Short mmCIF file of C-alpha atoms and ligand atoms in Angstrom, two decimals:
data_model
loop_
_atom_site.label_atom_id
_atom_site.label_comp_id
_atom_site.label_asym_id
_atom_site.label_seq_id
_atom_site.Cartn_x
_atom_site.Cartn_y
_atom_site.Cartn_z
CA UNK A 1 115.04 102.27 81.95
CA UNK A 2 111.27 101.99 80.99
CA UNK A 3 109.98 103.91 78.82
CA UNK A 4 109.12 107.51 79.84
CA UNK A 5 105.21 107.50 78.22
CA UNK A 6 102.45 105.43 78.93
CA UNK A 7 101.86 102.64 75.70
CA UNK A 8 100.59 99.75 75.18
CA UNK A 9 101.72 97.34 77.97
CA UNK A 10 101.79 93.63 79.36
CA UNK A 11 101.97 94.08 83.09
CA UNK A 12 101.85 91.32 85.19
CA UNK A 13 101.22 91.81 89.07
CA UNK A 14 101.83 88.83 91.23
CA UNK A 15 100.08 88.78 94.59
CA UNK A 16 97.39 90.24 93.40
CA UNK A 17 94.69 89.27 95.81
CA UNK A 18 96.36 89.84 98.42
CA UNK A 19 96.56 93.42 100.91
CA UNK A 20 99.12 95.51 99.03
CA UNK A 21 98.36 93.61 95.37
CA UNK A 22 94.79 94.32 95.55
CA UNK A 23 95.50 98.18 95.89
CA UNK A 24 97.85 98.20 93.27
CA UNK A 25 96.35 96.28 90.60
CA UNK A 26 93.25 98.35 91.37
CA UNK A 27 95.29 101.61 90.89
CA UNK A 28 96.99 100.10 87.82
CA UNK A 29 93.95 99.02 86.13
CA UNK A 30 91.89 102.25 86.64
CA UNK A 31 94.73 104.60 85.98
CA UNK A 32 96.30 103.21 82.76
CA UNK A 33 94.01 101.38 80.20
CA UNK A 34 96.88 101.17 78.06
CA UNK A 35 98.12 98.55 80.19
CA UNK A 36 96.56 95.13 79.92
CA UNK A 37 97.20 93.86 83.83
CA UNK A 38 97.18 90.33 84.40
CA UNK A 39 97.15 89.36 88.12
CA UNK A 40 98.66 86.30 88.91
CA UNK A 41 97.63 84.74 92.42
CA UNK A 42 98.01 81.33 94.41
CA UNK A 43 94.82 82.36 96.32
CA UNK A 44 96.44 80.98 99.59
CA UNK A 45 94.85 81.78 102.65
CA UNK A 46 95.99 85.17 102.33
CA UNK A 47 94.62 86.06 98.77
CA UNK A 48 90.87 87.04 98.50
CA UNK A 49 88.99 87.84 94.98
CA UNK A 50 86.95 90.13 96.92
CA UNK A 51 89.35 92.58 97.17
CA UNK A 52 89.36 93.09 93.56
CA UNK A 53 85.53 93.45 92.72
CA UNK A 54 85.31 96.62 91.43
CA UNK A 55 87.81 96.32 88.85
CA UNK A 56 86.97 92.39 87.85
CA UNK A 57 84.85 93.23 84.87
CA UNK A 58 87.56 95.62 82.93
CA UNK A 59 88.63 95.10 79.75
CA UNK A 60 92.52 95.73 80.78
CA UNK A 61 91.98 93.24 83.43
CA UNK A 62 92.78 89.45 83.59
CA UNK A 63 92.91 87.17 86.60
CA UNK A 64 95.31 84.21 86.12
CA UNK A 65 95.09 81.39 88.83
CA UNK A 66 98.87 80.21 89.34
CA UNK A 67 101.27 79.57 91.53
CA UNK A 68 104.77 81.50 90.87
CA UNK A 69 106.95 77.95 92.41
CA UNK A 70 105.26 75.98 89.15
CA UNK A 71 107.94 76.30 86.56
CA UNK A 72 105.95 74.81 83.88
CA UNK A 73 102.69 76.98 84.26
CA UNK A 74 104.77 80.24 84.57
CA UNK A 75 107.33 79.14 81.57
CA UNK A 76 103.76 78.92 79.93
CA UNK A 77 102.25 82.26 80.71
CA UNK A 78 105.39 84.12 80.13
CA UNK A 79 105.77 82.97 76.60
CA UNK A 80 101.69 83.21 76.42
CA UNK A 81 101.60 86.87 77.72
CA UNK A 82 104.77 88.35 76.78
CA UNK A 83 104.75 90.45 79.72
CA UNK A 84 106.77 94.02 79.38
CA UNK A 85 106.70 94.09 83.20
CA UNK A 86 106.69 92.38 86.16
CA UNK A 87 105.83 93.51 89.44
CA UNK A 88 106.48 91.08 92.15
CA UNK A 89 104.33 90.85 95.46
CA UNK A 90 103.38 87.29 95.63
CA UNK A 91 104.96 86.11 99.02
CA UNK A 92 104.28 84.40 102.37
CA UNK A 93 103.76 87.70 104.00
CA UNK A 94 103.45 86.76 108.16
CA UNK A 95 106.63 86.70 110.64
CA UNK A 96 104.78 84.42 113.22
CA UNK A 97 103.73 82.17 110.03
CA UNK A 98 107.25 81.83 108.86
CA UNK A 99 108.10 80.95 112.53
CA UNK A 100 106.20 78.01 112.73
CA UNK A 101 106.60 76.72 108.77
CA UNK A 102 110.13 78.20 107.49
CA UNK A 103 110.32 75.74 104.14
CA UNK A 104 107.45 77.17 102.89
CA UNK A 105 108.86 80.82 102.93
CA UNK A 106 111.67 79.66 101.68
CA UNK A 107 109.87 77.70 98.20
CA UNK A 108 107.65 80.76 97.75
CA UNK A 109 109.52 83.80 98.59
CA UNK A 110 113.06 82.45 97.37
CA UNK A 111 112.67 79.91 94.35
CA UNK A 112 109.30 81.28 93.55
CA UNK A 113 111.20 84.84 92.91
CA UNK A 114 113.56 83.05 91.01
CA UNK A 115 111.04 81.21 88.59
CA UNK A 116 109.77 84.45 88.07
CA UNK A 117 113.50 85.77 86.93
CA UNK A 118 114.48 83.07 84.71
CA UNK A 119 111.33 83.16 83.07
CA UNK A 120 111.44 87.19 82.30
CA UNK A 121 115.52 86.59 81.09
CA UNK A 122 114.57 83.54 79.04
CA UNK A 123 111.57 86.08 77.34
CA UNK A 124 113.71 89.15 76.59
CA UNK A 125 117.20 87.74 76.08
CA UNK A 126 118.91 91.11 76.98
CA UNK A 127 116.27 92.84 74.93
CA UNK A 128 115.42 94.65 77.72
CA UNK A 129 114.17 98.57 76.01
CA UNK A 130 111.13 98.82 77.80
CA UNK A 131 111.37 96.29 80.42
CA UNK A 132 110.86 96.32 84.35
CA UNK A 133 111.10 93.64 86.30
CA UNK A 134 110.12 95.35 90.09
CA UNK A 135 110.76 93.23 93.23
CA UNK A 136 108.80 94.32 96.43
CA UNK A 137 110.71 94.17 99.84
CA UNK A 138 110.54 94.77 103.16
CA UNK A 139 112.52 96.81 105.39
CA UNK A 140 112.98 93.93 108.18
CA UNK A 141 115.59 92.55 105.72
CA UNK A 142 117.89 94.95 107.71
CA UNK A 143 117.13 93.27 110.74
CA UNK A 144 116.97 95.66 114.11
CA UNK A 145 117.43 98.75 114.82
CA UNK A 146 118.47 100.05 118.15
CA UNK A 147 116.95 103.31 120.52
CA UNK A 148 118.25 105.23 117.54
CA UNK A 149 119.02 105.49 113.37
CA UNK A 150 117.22 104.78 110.19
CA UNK A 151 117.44 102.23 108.00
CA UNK A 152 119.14 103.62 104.75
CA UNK A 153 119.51 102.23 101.51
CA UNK A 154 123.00 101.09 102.12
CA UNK A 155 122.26 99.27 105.45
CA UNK A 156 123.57 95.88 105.53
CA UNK A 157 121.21 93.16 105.68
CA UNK A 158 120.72 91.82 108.90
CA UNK A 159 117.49 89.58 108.58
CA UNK A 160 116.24 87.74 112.06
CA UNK A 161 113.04 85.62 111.50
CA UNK A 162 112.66 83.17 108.51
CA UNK A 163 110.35 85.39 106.74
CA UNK A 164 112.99 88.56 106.73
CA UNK A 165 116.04 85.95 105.77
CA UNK A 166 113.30 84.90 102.55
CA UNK A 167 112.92 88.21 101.94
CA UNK A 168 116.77 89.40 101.76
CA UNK A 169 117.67 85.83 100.50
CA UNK A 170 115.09 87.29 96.81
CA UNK A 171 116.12 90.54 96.97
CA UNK A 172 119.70 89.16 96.61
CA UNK A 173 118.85 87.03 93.60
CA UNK A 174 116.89 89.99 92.24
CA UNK A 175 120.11 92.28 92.07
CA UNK A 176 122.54 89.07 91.12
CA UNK A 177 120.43 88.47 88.06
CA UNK A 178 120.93 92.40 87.20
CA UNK A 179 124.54 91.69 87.33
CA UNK A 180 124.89 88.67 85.76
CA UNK A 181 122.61 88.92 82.70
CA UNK A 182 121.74 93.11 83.25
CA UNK A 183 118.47 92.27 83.87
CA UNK A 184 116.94 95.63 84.43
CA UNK A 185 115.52 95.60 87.74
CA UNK A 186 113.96 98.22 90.86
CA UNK A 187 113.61 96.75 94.65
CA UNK A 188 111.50 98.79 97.13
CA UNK A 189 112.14 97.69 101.15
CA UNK A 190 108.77 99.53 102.81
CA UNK A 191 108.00 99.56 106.49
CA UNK A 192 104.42 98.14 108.02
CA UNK A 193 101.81 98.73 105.90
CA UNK A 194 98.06 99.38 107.52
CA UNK A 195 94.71 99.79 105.37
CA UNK A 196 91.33 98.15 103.71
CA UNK A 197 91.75 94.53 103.33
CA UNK A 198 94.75 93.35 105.35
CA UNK A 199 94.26 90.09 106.61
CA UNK A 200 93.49 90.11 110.10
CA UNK A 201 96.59 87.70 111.14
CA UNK A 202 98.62 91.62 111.28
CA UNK A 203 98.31 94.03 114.42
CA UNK A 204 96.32 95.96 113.51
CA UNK A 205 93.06 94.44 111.73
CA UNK A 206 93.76 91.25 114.16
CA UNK A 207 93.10 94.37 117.24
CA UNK A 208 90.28 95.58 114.96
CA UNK A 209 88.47 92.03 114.89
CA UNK A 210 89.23 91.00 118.14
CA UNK A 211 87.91 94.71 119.83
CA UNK A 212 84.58 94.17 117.53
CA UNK A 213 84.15 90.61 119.34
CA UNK A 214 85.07 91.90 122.84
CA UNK A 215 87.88 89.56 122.87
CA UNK A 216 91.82 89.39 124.42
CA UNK A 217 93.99 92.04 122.63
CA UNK A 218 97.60 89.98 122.61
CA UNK A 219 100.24 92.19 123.28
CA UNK A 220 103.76 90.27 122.67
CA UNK A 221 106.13 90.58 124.98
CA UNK A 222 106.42 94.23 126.99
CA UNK A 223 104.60 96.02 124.33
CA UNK A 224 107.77 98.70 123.86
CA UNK A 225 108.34 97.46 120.13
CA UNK A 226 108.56 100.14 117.63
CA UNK A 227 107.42 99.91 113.99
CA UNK A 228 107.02 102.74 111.01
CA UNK A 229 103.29 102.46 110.01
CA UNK A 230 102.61 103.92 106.60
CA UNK A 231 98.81 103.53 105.13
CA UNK A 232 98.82 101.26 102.21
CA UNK A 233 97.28 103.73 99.23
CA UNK A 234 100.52 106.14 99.72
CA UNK A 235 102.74 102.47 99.17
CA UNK A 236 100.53 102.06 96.21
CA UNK A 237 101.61 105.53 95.09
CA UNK A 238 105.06 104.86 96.10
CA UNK A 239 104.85 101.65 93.74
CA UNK A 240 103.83 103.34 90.89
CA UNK A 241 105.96 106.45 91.03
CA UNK A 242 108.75 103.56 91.50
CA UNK A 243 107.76 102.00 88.58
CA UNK A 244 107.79 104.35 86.14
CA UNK A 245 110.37 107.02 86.77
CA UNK A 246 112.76 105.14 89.32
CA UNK A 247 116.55 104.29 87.93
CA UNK A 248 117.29 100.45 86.70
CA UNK A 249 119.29 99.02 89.38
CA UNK A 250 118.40 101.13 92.30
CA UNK A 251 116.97 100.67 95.58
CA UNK A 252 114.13 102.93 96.73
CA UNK A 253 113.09 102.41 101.03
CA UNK A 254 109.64 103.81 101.49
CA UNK A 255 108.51 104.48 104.74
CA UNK A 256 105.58 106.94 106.61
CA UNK A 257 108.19 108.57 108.93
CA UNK A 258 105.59 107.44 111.49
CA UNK A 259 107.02 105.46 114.23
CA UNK A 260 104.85 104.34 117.13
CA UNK A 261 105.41 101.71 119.78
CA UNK A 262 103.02 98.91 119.55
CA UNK A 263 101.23 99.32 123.04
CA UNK A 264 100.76 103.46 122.32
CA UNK A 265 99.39 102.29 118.76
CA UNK A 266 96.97 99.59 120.11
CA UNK A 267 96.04 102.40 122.76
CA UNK A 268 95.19 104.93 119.95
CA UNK A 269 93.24 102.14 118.25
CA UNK A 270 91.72 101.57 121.04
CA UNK A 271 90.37 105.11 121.76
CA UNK A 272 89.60 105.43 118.25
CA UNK A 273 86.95 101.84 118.46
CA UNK A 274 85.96 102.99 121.69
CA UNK A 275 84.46 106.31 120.03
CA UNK A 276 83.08 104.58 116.89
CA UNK A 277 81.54 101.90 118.68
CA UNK A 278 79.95 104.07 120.93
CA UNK A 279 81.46 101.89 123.62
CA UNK A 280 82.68 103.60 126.91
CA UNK A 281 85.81 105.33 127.12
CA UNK A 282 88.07 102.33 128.27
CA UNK A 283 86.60 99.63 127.56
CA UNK A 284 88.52 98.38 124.46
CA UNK A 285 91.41 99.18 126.00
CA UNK A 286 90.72 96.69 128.95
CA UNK A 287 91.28 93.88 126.44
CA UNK A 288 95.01 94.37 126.50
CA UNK A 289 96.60 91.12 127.45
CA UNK A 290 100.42 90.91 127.28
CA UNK A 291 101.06 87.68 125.96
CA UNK A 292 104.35 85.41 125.44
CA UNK A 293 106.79 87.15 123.20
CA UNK A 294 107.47 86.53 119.18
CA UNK A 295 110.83 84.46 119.69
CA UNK A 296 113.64 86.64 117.42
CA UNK A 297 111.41 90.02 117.59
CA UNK A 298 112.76 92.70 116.34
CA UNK A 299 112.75 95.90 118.13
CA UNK A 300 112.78 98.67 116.04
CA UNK A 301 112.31 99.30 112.29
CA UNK A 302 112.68 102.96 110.92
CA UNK A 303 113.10 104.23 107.26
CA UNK A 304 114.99 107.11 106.14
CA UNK A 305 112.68 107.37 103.07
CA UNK A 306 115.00 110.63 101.83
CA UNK A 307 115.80 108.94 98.88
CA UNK A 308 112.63 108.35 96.82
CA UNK A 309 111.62 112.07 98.85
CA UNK A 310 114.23 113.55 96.85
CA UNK A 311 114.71 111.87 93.78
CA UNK A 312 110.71 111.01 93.27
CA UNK A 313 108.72 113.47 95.19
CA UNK A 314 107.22 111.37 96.98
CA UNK A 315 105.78 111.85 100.62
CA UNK A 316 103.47 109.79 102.74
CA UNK A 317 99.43 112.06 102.08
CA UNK A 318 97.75 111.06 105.34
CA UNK A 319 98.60 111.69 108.86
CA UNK A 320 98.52 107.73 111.12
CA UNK A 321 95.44 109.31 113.54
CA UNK A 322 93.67 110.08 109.94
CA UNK A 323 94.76 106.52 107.82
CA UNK A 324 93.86 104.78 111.44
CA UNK A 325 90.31 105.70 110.80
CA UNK A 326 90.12 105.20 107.29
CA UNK A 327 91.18 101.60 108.37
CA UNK A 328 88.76 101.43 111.16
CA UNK A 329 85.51 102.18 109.23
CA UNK A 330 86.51 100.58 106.35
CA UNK A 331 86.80 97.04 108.59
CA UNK A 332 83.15 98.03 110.64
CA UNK A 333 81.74 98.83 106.83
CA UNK A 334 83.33 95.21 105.02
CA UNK A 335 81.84 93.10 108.20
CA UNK A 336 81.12 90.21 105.77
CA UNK A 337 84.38 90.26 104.30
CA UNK A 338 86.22 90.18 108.16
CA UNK A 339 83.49 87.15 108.50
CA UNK A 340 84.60 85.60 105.86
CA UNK A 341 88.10 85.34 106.11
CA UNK A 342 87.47 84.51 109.90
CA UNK A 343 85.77 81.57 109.74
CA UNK A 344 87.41 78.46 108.81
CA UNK A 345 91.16 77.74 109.24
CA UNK A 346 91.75 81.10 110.48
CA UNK A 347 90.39 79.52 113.78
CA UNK A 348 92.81 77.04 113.47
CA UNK A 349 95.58 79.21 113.23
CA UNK A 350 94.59 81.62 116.30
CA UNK A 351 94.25 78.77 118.15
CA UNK A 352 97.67 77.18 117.57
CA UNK A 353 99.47 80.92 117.41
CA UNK A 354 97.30 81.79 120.79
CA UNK A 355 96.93 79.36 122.75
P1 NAD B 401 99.62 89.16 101.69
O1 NAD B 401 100.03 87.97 102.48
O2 NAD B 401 98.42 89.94 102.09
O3 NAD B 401 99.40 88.73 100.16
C1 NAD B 401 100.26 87.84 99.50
C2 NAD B 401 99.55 87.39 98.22
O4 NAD B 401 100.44 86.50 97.53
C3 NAD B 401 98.25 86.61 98.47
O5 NAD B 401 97.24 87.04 97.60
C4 NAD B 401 98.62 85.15 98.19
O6 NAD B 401 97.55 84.39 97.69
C5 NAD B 401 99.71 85.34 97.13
N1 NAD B 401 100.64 84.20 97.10
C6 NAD B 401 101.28 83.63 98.16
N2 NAD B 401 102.03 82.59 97.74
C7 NAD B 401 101.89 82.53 96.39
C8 NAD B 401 102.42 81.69 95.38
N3 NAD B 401 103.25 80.68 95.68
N4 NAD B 401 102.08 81.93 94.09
C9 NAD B 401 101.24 82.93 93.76
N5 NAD B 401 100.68 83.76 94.69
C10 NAD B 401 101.00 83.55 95.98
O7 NAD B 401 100.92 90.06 101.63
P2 NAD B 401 101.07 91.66 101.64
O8 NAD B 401 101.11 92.12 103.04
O9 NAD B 401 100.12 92.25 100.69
O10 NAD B 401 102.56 91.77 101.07
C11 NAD B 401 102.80 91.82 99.67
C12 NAD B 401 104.28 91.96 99.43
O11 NAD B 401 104.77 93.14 100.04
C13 NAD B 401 105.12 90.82 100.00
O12 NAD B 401 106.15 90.54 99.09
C14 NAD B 401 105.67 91.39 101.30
O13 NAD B 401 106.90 90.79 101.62
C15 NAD B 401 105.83 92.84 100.92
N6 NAD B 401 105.74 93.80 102.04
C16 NAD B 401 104.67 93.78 102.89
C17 NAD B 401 104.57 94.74 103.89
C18 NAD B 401 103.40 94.77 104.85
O14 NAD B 401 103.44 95.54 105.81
N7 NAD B 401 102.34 94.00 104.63
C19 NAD B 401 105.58 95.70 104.03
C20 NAD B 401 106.66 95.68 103.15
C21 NAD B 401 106.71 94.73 102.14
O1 DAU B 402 108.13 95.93 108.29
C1 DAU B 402 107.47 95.40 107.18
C2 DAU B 402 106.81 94.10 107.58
O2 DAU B 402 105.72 94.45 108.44
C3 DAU B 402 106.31 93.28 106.40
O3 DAU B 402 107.41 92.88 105.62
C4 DAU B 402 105.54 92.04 106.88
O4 DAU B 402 105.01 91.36 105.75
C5 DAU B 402 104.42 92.50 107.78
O5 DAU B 402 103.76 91.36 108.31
C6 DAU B 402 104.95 93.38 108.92
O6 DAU B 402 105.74 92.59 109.85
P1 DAU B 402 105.59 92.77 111.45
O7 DAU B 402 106.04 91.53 112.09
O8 DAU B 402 106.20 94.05 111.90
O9 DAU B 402 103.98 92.95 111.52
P2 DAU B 402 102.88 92.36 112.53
O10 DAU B 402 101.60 93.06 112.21
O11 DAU B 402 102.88 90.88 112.57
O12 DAU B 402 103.40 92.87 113.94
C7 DAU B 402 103.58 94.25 114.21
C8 DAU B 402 104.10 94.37 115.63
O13 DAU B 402 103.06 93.97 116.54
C9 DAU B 402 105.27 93.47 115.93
O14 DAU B 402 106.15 94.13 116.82
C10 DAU B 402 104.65 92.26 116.61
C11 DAU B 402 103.47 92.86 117.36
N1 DAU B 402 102.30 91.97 117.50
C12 DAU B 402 101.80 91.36 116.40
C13 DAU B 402 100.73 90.49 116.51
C14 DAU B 402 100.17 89.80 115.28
C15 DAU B 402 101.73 91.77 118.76
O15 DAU B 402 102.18 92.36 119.77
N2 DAU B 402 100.66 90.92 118.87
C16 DAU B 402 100.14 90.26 117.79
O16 DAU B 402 99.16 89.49 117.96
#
C-alpha cells in the first residue's frame, strides 16, 4: 500500500490534457508540491494544453510529449523519471469513435496500458514499498443494465461497443499483472463524467455548442437512454482519495447516484441555455432532432458507489441542476477555447458521425 504521508514523489499522470487529466493534474500539482507531476500526453485530437494553463509554469510541474504505445520512448522516461506512481488516463475516450475505428482503441487503450505495466514492473522489480500503479475505468465495462440494479464491484464484465471491450480488455491486464508479478495496483470504473473542458464530441458540451450556434440537437435513437452523470471535480476528488488511502488490489466504482434519461437531461440543458442566453423559453429545446441510433447502445448504466462511500468517505458535493450550470457558464465564458477545438477536423468528424 502507498505510503500513508505525503513525501517526496515521482507521479506520472497520463492523459493529461485531456477532460478528466487536466482536472487532476491541476488538483495534484496545486495540492501536493511534494510531488513532482509529470504529465505525459499524445495531444490527439482530444488533448488540449489549454486546459492546463494555470498550472504550466510550476516548479512540480513537467509536460512530457509521448505517446504511451512507443515502447522505446516510455522504456526511456521510466528509467529517466523513476516514477513512484502512475496514474493512468491516457485512452481513446469516445463510443461512436471506437465504432467507426476499433484498431485504434484497441493499440491505445489495450497495448498502450500494457507498455505502461511492463515498464513500471521492469523499474521496481517487486520493490514495490511505496508504489501505485492506478488504472482509470469506466463503468460501461459491465455492459447494460436493465429497468433496474446497480452496477457493483463484483458485476461481471459485459462490454458492448469496441471502446467498453478496450476498456475491460486493460483493466484485465491491470489485475493479471497484480497476480502474476504482485504488482500493486487500484482500478476505479466511474459513470459519465460532465464539466469545464470536455471535448464537445460528448452529450453534453456537443448540446452546449450546438444550442450556442442555433443548430440540430441529435438525439439517438428514442431518447429513453439512461446514464449516471457525476461532475468531473468530485471524480477528481474521488481519484485522489483513491489514490492515497484505497487498498492494493481493490476495485473502487464511483458514481453521482444521479441517473437521468438523455432526452429529460438535454431538456434540463435546454431550459437552463434558454435562461442564460436570454433566449425564449423553448426555443433551445426546438432543436431536438431524434436522429439514427448508436448501433450496440447501451441502455442503462448505474453505480452502486457504496463501496468507496463507506470505506473512503466519499460522496458526490454538487447537486446535477447545480454542476449543469457550472458546466454551462464555464463553456459561454471559454468561447475561444469551444472555437478552437471546433474548427478544423472536428468538422470533419460531425460531418461523417452526422450526416
Ligand atoms: P479524453 O478523450 O478527454 O482525454 C484522453 C487524453 O488521452 C487526451 O489528452 C489524449 O491526447 C490522450 N491520449 C490519447 N491517446 C494517447 C496515447 N496513445 N498516448 C498518450 N496520450 C494519449 O478522455 P477523458 O474523458 O478525460 O477520459 C480519461 C480516462 O477516463 C479514460 O481512460 C476514460 O476511459 C476514463 N473514463 C472517462 C469517463 C468520461 O465520462 N469521460 C468516465 C469514466 C472513465
Ligand atoms: O459511462 C462512462 C463513459 O461515459 C465513459 O467511459 C466514456 O469515455 C464517455 O464517453 C461516456 O460514454 P457515453 O457513450 O455514455 O457518453 P456520450 O456522451 O457519448 O453519450 C451519452 C448518451 O447520450 C448516450 O446514451 C448516447 C447519447 N448521445 C450521445 C451523443 C454524442 C446522443 O443521443 N446524441 C449524441 O450526439
Amino acid at each position: 500500500m502507498i505510503d500513508k504521508t505525503i513525501s517526496k514523489k515521482n507521479i506520472l499522470i497520463t492523459g493529461g490534457a485531456g477532460f478528466i487529466g487536466s482536472h487532476v493534474v491541476k488538483r495534484f500539482v496545486n495540492k501536493y508540491p511534494a510531488y513532482h507531476v509529470y504529465n505525459l500526453d499524445a495531444l490527439t485530437y482530444a488533448g488540449n494544453l489549454e486546459n492546463l494553463i494555470e498550472i504550466e509554469g510550476k516548479d512540480n510541474y513537467t509536460f512530457l510529449k509521448g505517446d504511451i504505445t512507443d515502447e522505446n520512448y516510455i522504456k526511456t522516461i521510466f528509467k529517466k523519471y523513476r516514477f513512484d506512481g502512475v496514474i493512468h488516463l491516457a485512452a481513446e475516450s469516445h463510443v461512436d469513435r471506437s465504432i467507426n475505428d476499433p484498431l485504434a482503441f484497441a493499440k491505445t487503450n489495450i497495448l498502450g496500458t500494457m507498455i505502461l505495466l511492463n515498464a513500471f514492473i521492469t523499474l521496481w522489480k517487486e520493490n514495490w514499498l511505496g508504489k501505485r500503479f492506478y488504472h482509470i475505468s469506466t463503468d460501461e465495462v459491465y455492459g447494460t443494465l436493465g429497468e433496474t440494479g446497480l452496477f457493483g464491484e463484483t458485476t461481471p464484465y459485459d462490454p458492448n461497443s469496441p471502446y467498453s471491450a478496450s476498456k475491460a480488455s486493460s483493466d484485465h491486464f491491470v489485475r493479471a499483472y497484480g497476480e502474476t508479478y504482485n504488482l500493486p495496483y487500484v482500478i476505479t470504473n466511474c459513470s459519465n463524467n460532465y464539466g469545464a473542458n470536455q471535448f464537445p464530441e460528448k452529450l453534453i458540451p456537443l448540446f452546449i455548442n450546438n444550442i450556442i450556434h442555433n443548430k440540430p440537437l441529435p438525439v439517438y435513437g428514442d431518447g429513453n437512454y439512461t446514464r449516471d452523470w457525476l461532475y468531473v471535480v468530485d471524480h477528481a476528488i474521488a481519484i485522489d482519495l483513491v489514490f492515497h488511502k484505497g487498498i492494493d488490489k481493490e476495485t473502487y466504482n464511483i458514481g453521482g447516484f444521479n441517473e437521468w434519461k438523455n432526452i429529460d437531461l438535454v431538456k434540463l440543458l435546454c431550459r437552463q441555455m434558454d435562461e442564460k442566453l436570454n433566449r425564449k423559453e423553448g426555443s433551445s429545446a426546438r432543436l431536438i432532432t431524434y436522429v439514427k441510433d448508436r448501433p450496440g447502445h447501451d441502455l442503462r448504466y448505474a453505480i452502486d458507489a457504496t463501496k468507496i462511500n463507506k470505506e473512503l468517505g466519499w460522496s458526490p458535493s454538487v447537486t446535477f441542476e447545480e454542476g449543469l450550470s457550472k458546466t454551462i457558464d464555464w463553456y459561454l465564458a471559454n468561447e475561444k477555447w469551444l472555437g478552437n477545438v471546433t474548427s478544423g477536423a472536428y468538422q470533419e468528424y460531425y460531418e461523417l458521425q452526422y450526416k
